mmCIF file of C-alpha atoms in Angstrom:
data_model
loop_
_atom_site.group_PDB
_atom_site.id
_atom_site.type_symbol
_atom_site.label_atom_id
_atom_site.label_comp_id
_atom_site.label_asym_id
_atom_site.label_seq_id
_atom_site.Cartn_x
_atom_site.Cartn_y
_atom_site.Cartn_z
ATOM 1 C CA UNK A 1 -16.987 2.977 2.399
ATOM 2 C CA UNK A 2 -14.401 0.689 3.994
ATOM 3 C CA UNK A 3 -11.785 2.423 6.152
ATOM 4 C CA UNK A 4 -9.205 1.791 8.685
ATOM 5 C CA UNK A 5 -7.711 3.958 11.463
ATOM 6 C CA UNK A 6 -4.356 3.891 13.093
ATOM 7 C CA UNK A 7 -4.738 6.065 16.198
ATOM 8 C CA UNK A 8 -1.024 6.539 17.068
ATOM 9 C CA UNK A 9 1.583 8.456 15.040
ATOM 10 C CA UNK A 10 4.775 6.845 16.566
ATOM 11 C CA UNK A 11 5.286 3.707 18.635
ATOM 12 C CA UNK A 12 8.533 3.568 20.679
ATOM 13 C CA UNK A 13 9.541 0.368 22.238
ATOM 14 C CA UNK A 14 12.699 -1.174 23.764
ATOM 15 C CA UNK A 15 14.447 -3.932 21.943
ATOM 16 C CA UNK A 16 13.210 -7.216 23.386
ATOM 17 C CA UNK A 17 9.942 -5.794 24.577
ATOM 18 C CA UNK A 18 6.516 -6.627 23.038
ATOM 19 C CA UNK A 19 5.526 -4.442 20.171
ATOM 20 C CA UNK A 20 1.805 -3.587 19.333
ATOM 21 C CA UNK A 21 0.655 -1.435 16.560
ATOM 22 C CA UNK A 22 -3.087 -0.605 16.724
ATOM 23 C CA UNK A 23 -5.568 -0.657 14.002
ATOM 24 C CA UNK A 24 -9.336 -0.330 13.968
ATOM 25 C CA UNK A 25 -11.700 -0.862 11.000
ATOM 26 C CA UNK A 26 -15.002 0.310 9.708
ATOM 27 C CA UNK A 27 -16.599 -1.889 6.951
ATOM 28 C CA UNK A 28 -19.998 -3.118 5.837
ATOM 29 C CA UNK A 29 -19.851 -6.937 5.782
ATOM 30 C CA UNK A 30 -16.914 -9.128 6.512
ATOM 31 C CA UNK A 31 -13.558 -7.409 6.364
ATOM 32 C CA UNK A 32 -10.458 -8.470 4.495
ATOM 33 C CA UNK A 33 -7.623 -6.812 6.509
ATOM 34 C CA UNK A 34 -3.884 -6.517 5.782
ATOM 35 C CA UNK A 35 -0.753 -5.297 7.354
ATOM 36 C CA UNK A 36 2.136 -3.949 5.364
ATOM 37 C CA UNK A 37 5.580 -2.678 6.329
ATOM 38 C CA UNK A 38 7.637 -0.053 4.660
ATOM 39 C CA UNK A 39 11.399 0.409 5.155
ATOM 40 C CA UNK A 40 13.089 3.679 4.208
ATOM 41 C CA UNK A 41 13.068 4.227 0.443
ATOM 42 C CA UNK A 42 11.394 0.915 -0.198
ATOM 43 C CA UNK A 43 7.999 -0.203 -1.390
ATOM 44 C CA UNK A 44 5.423 -1.797 0.930
ATOM 45 C CA UNK A 45 6.015 -5.378 2.067
ATOM 46 C CA UNK A 46 3.104 -7.665 2.753
ATOM 47 C CA UNK A 47 3.173 -8.964 6.268
ATOM 48 C CA UNK A 48 -0.099 -10.792 6.835
ATOM 49 C CA UNK A 49 -3.850 -10.805 6.232
ATOM 50 C CA UNK A 50 -7.097 -11.735 7.821
ATOM 51 C CA UNK A 51 -9.765 -13.226 5.566
ATOM 52 C CA UNK A 52 -11.810 -15.615 7.715
ATOM 53 C CA UNK A 53 -11.232 -18.265 10.280
ATOM 54 C CA UNK A 54 -8.818 -18.257 13.136
ATOM 55 C CA UNK A 55 -8.674 -14.721 14.759
ATOM 56 C CA UNK A 56 -5.044 -15.002 15.350
ATOM 57 C CA UNK A 57 -3.142 -14.717 12.135
ATOM 58 C CA UNK A 58 0.579 -15.325 11.777
ATOM 59 C CA UNK A 59 2.775 -13.641 9.215
ATOM 60 C CA UNK A 60 6.239 -12.762 8.105
ATOM 61 C CA UNK A 61 9.319 -11.887 10.479
ATOM 62 C CA UNK A 62 7.539 -13.223 13.598
ATOM 63 C CA UNK A 63 4.619 -10.787 13.403
ATOM 64 C CA UNK A 64 1.044 -11.721 14.134
ATOM 65 C CA UNK A 65 -2.207 -9.952 14.324
ATOM 66 C CA UNK A 66 -5.429 -10.518 16.261
ATOM 67 C CA UNK A 67 -8.823 -9.935 14.677
ATOM 68 C CA UNK A 68 -11.426 -8.870 17.156
ATOM 69 C CA UNK A 69 -15.000 -8.362 15.665
ATOM 70 C CA UNK A 70 -16.501 -6.984 18.763
ATOM 71 C CA UNK A 71 -14.022 -4.296 19.009
ATOM 72 C CA UNK A 72 -13.488 -3.884 15.207
ATOM 73 C CA UNK A 73 -9.728 -4.128 15.682
ATOM 74 C CA UNK A 74 -6.835 -5.797 13.952
ATOM 75 C CA UNK A 75 -3.788 -5.010 16.082
ATOM 76 C CA UNK A 76 -0.288 -6.106 14.820
ATOM 77 C CA UNK A 77 1.936 -7.700 17.478
ATOM 78 C CA UNK A 78 5.394 -9.064 17.910
ATOM 79 C CA UNK A 79 6.497 -10.757 21.161
ATOM 80 C CA UNK A 80 10.066 -9.454 21.202
ATOM 81 C CA UNK A 81 11.013 -6.390 19.025
ATOM 82 C CA UNK A 82 14.182 -6.089 17.109
ATOM 83 C CA UNK A 83 15.984 -2.885 16.165
ATOM 84 C CA UNK A 84 15.500 -4.048 12.581
ATOM 85 C CA UNK A 85 11.760 -3.886 13.000
ATOM 86 C CA UNK A 86 11.949 -0.041 13.032
ATOM 87 C CA UNK A 87 9.861 0.978 10.054
ATOM 88 C CA UNK A 88 6.632 2.409 8.938
ATOM 89 C CA UNK A 89 3.525 0.081 9.381
ATOM 90 C CA UNK A 90 0.307 0.397 7.388
ATOM 91 C CA UNK A 91 -2.972 -1.317 8.170
ATOM 92 C CA UNK A 92 -5.317 -1.734 5.189
ATOM 93 C CA UNK A 93 -8.778 -3.034 4.285
ATOM 94 C CA UNK A 94 -9.820 -4.324 0.971
ATOM 95 C CA UNK A 95 -12.695 -2.621 -0.904
ATOM 96 C CA UNK A 96 -15.187 -5.381 -1.625
ATOM 97 C CA UNK A 97 -16.998 -3.256 -4.410
ATOM 98 C CA UNK A 98 -15.362 -5.121 -7.251
ATOM 99 C CA UNK A 99 -11.873 -3.409 -7.665
ATOM 100 C CA UNK A 100 -10.364 -4.870 -4.663
ATOM 101 C CA UNK A 101 -8.379 -1.612 -4.006
ATOM 102 C CA UNK A 102 -6.840 -1.207 -0.645
ATOM 103 C CA UNK A 103 -7.762 1.668 1.723
ATOM 104 C CA UNK A 104 -4.825 2.360 3.947
ATOM 105 C CA UNK A 105 -4.491 3.890 7.442
ATOM 106 C CA UNK A 106 -2.110 6.853 7.869
ATOM 107 C CA UNK A 107 0.754 4.567 8.989
ATOM 108 C CA UNK A 108 2.608 4.175 12.193
ATOM 109 C CA UNK A 109 6.324 4.852 12.589
ATOM 110 C CA UNK A 110 7.769 2.244 14.862
ATOM 111 C CA UNK A 111 11.023 2.983 16.611
ATOM 112 C CA UNK A 112 12.853 0.164 18.427
ATOM 113 C CA UNK A 113 15.359 1.472 20.892
ATOM 114 C CA UNK A 114 18.500 -0.579 21.479
ATOM 115 C CA UNK B 1 10.693 -15.169 -8.541
ATOM 116 C CA UNK B 2 10.967 -11.499 -9.680
ATOM 117 C CA UNK B 3 8.805 -9.005 -7.955
ATOM 118 C CA UNK B 4 7.092 -5.863 -9.149
ATOM 119 C CA UNK B 5 9.570 -3.499 -10.853
ATOM 120 C CA UNK B 6 9.169 0.184 -11.372
ATOM 121 C CA UNK B 7 11.136 2.666 -13.479
ATOM 122 C CA UNK B 8 12.632 5.183 -13.057
ATOM 123 C CA UNK B 9 13.373 4.961 -9.457
ATOM 124 C CA UNK B 10 13.648 8.775 -9.278
ATOM 125 C CA UNK B 11 12.462 11.409 -11.628
ATOM 126 C CA UNK B 12 13.092 15.199 -11.337
ATOM 127 C CA UNK B 13 11.189 17.268 -13.830
ATOM 128 C CA UNK B 14 10.253 20.839 -14.381
ATOM 129 C CA UNK B 15 6.743 22.139 -13.808
ATOM 130 C CA UNK B 16 4.750 21.894 -16.978
ATOM 131 C CA UNK B 17 6.609 18.891 -18.453
ATOM 132 C CA UNK B 18 4.996 15.554 -19.144
ATOM 133 C CA UNK B 19 6.294 12.316 -17.389
ATOM 134 C CA UNK B 20 5.891 8.571 -17.912
ATOM 135 C CA UNK B 21 6.165 6.078 -15.084
ATOM 136 C CA UNK B 22 6.465 2.401 -15.788
ATOM 137 C CA UNK B 23 5.422 -0.615 -13.835
ATOM 138 C CA UNK B 24 6.215 -4.226 -14.630
ATOM 139 C CA UNK B 25 3.943 -6.570 -12.493
ATOM 140 C CA UNK B 26 4.674 -10.042 -11.251
ATOM 141 C CA UNK B 27 4.315 -12.494 -14.075
ATOM 142 C CA UNK B 28 0.873 -13.960 -14.232
ATOM 143 C CA UNK B 29 -0.807 -11.332 -12.071
ATOM 144 C CA UNK B 30 -3.882 -10.040 -13.791
ATOM 145 C CA UNK B 31 -4.725 -7.209 -11.506
ATOM 146 C CA UNK B 32 -2.603 -4.004 -11.371
ATOM 147 C CA UNK B 33 -2.859 -0.967 -9.179
ATOM 148 C CA UNK B 34 -1.386 2.439 -9.043
ATOM 149 C CA UNK B 35 -1.182 4.378 -5.667
ATOM 150 C CA UNK B 36 0.340 7.539 -4.660
ATOM 151 C CA UNK B 37 2.200 8.184 -1.431
ATOM 152 C CA UNK B 38 2.693 11.649 -0.277
ATOM 153 C CA UNK B 39 3.279 13.313 3.127
ATOM 154 C CA UNK B 40 0.024 15.198 3.456
ATOM 155 C CA UNK B 41 -2.300 12.589 1.861
ATOM 156 C CA UNK B 42 -0.791 9.227 2.935
ATOM 157 C CA UNK B 43 -1.438 6.421 0.476
ATOM 158 C CA UNK B 44 -4.079 7.067 -2.179
ATOM 159 C CA UNK B 45 -5.528 4.794 -4.686
ATOM 160 C CA UNK B 46 -5.223 6.036 -8.324
ATOM 161 C CA UNK B 47 -6.330 3.406 -10.747
ATOM 162 C CA UNK B 48 -6.998 -0.342 -11.108
ATOM 163 C CA UNK B 49 -6.558 -2.610 -14.136
ATOM 164 C CA UNK B 50 -7.931 -6.013 -14.637
ATOM 165 C CA UNK B 51 -6.155 -7.398 -17.727
ATOM 166 C CA UNK B 52 -5.804 -4.495 -20.124
ATOM 167 C CA UNK B 53 -8.985 -2.668 -19.114
ATOM 168 C CA UNK B 54 -9.356 -0.073 -16.321
ATOM 169 C CA UNK B 55 -12.785 -0.520 -14.666
ATOM 170 C CA UNK B 56 -11.894 1.843 -11.935
ATOM 171 C CA UNK B 57 -10.203 5.159 -12.692
ATOM 172 C CA UNK B 58 -11.941 7.018 -9.817
ATOM 173 C CA UNK B 59 -8.732 7.853 -7.926
ATOM 174 C CA UNK B 60 -7.106 9.822 -10.713
ATOM 175 C CA UNK B 61 -6.810 13.299 -9.235
ATOM 176 C CA UNK B 62 -7.280 15.228 -12.578
ATOM 177 C CA UNK B 63 -7.553 14.693 -16.343
ATOM 178 C CA UNK B 64 -3.717 15.407 -16.522
ATOM 179 C CA UNK B 65 -3.341 11.759 -15.205
ATOM 180 C CA UNK B 66 -3.800 8.795 -17.492
ATOM 181 C CA UNK B 67 -2.631 5.211 -17.500
ATOM 182 C CA UNK B 68 -2.662 2.293 -19.846
ATOM 183 C CA UNK B 69 -1.765 -1.334 -19.739
ATOM 184 C CA UNK B 70 -0.720 -3.454 -22.648
ATOM 185 C CA UNK B 71 -0.566 -7.166 -23.212
ATOM 186 C CA UNK B 72 -2.022 -7.723 -19.696
ATOM 187 C CA UNK B 73 1.509 -6.866 -18.288
ATOM 188 C CA UNK B 74 3.398 -3.522 -18.339
ATOM 189 C CA UNK B 75 1.526 -0.372 -17.331
ATOM 190 C CA UNK B 76 2.461 3.193 -17.830
ATOM 191 C CA UNK B 77 1.260 6.083 -15.837
ATOM 192 C CA UNK B 78 1.438 9.438 -17.573
ATOM 193 C CA UNK B 79 1.248 12.850 -15.939
ATOM 194 C CA UNK B 80 0.791 15.773 -18.301
ATOM 195 C CA UNK B 81 1.805 19.334 -17.510
ATOM 196 C CA UNK B 82 3.221 18.315 -14.144
ATOM 197 C CA UNK B 83 2.504 20.544 -11.184
ATOM 198 C CA UNK B 84 4.418 20.886 -7.929
ATOM 199 C CA UNK B 85 1.505 19.099 -6.052
ATOM 200 C CA UNK B 86 2.180 16.034 -8.221
ATOM 201 C CA UNK B 87 5.456 15.534 -6.247
ATOM 202 C CA UNK B 88 5.167 12.167 -4.492
ATOM 203 C CA UNK B 89 6.103 8.553 -4.550
ATOM 204 C CA UNK B 90 4.079 6.485 -7.148
ATOM 205 C CA UNK B 91 3.626 2.941 -6.179
ATOM 206 C CA UNK B 92 2.485 0.093 -8.368
ATOM 207 C CA UNK B 93 1.150 -3.154 -7.106
ATOM 208 C CA UNK B 94 -0.144 -6.402 -8.605
ATOM 209 C CA UNK B 95 -2.172 -9.324 -7.357
ATOM 210 C CA UNK B 96 -3.211 -12.727 -8.500
ATOM 211 C CA UNK B 97 -6.822 -13.850 -8.985
ATOM 212 C CA UNK B 98 -5.777 -17.139 -7.579
ATOM 213 C CA UNK B 99 -5.034 -15.787 -4.127
ATOM 214 C CA UNK B 100 -8.147 -15.971 -1.961
ATOM 215 C CA UNK B 101 -7.222 -12.855 -0.074
ATOM 216 C CA UNK B 102 -6.054 -10.864 -3.006
ATOM 217 C CA UNK B 103 -3.060 -9.480 -1.314
ATOM 218 C CA UNK B 104 -1.093 -6.924 -3.372
ATOM 219 C CA UNK B 105 2.587 -6.965 -3.963
ATOM 220 C CA UNK B 106 4.163 -3.625 -4.365
ATOM 221 C CA UNK B 107 7.107 -2.278 -6.315
ATOM 222 C CA UNK B 108 9.806 0.003 -4.919
ATOM 223 C CA UNK B 109 8.050 3.031 -6.239
ATOM 224 C CA UNK B 110 9.045 6.029 -8.376
ATOM 225 C CA UNK B 111 9.929 9.234 -6.552
ATOM 226 C CA UNK B 112 8.693 12.175 -8.700
ATOM 227 C CA UNK B 113 9.901 15.701 -7.807
ATOM 228 C CA UNK B 114 8.476 18.584 -9.816
ATOM 229 C CA UNK B 115 10.513 21.741 -9.551
#
């Protein structure tokens, strides 16, 4: 079965510093990978996806993610964090078995300190 | 354009009562998903619709849970004889077959509290 792991519970970063949220995946075949962000009392918002092609994927709000096949990772990055980036971040992989459901990691709480 | 909408946004119900949760997907999206988000379990898949049919109901936690979709659009998730462990945020998502990656767009969720 497809799965992703987010090893950290919370990521603290000072405003203006680089932000990294880690994700590793376990799939059979080529992965379809996603990052979503959830603000308090809101639904999940799509940030970016990796399907194929360039390993560096750019998404919304200045976020990007790097697909690394040898390390089976898909870490989310932002060069300069903002206080408004404080939220819950989910990595997900798409089930390729026909229903396209998403399997999510446990989520990472990101706290950007002013 | 309009995103995925869900109603109600909050629902408090007594144990043993039935509840209905509604999802209105993005217009033209053929695929519709229900997920459940709870503190202990994270985000769990419940059911998937393609058009009006539900080829995958494998995530429904018990036979108290059912869902339907009519006209290839609105979906209703019904929980019968609610239990306290049903308390969670129920999220609906839709996606387009035209999108190569199949990214899903989520509604704001319905927060269900069973007392």
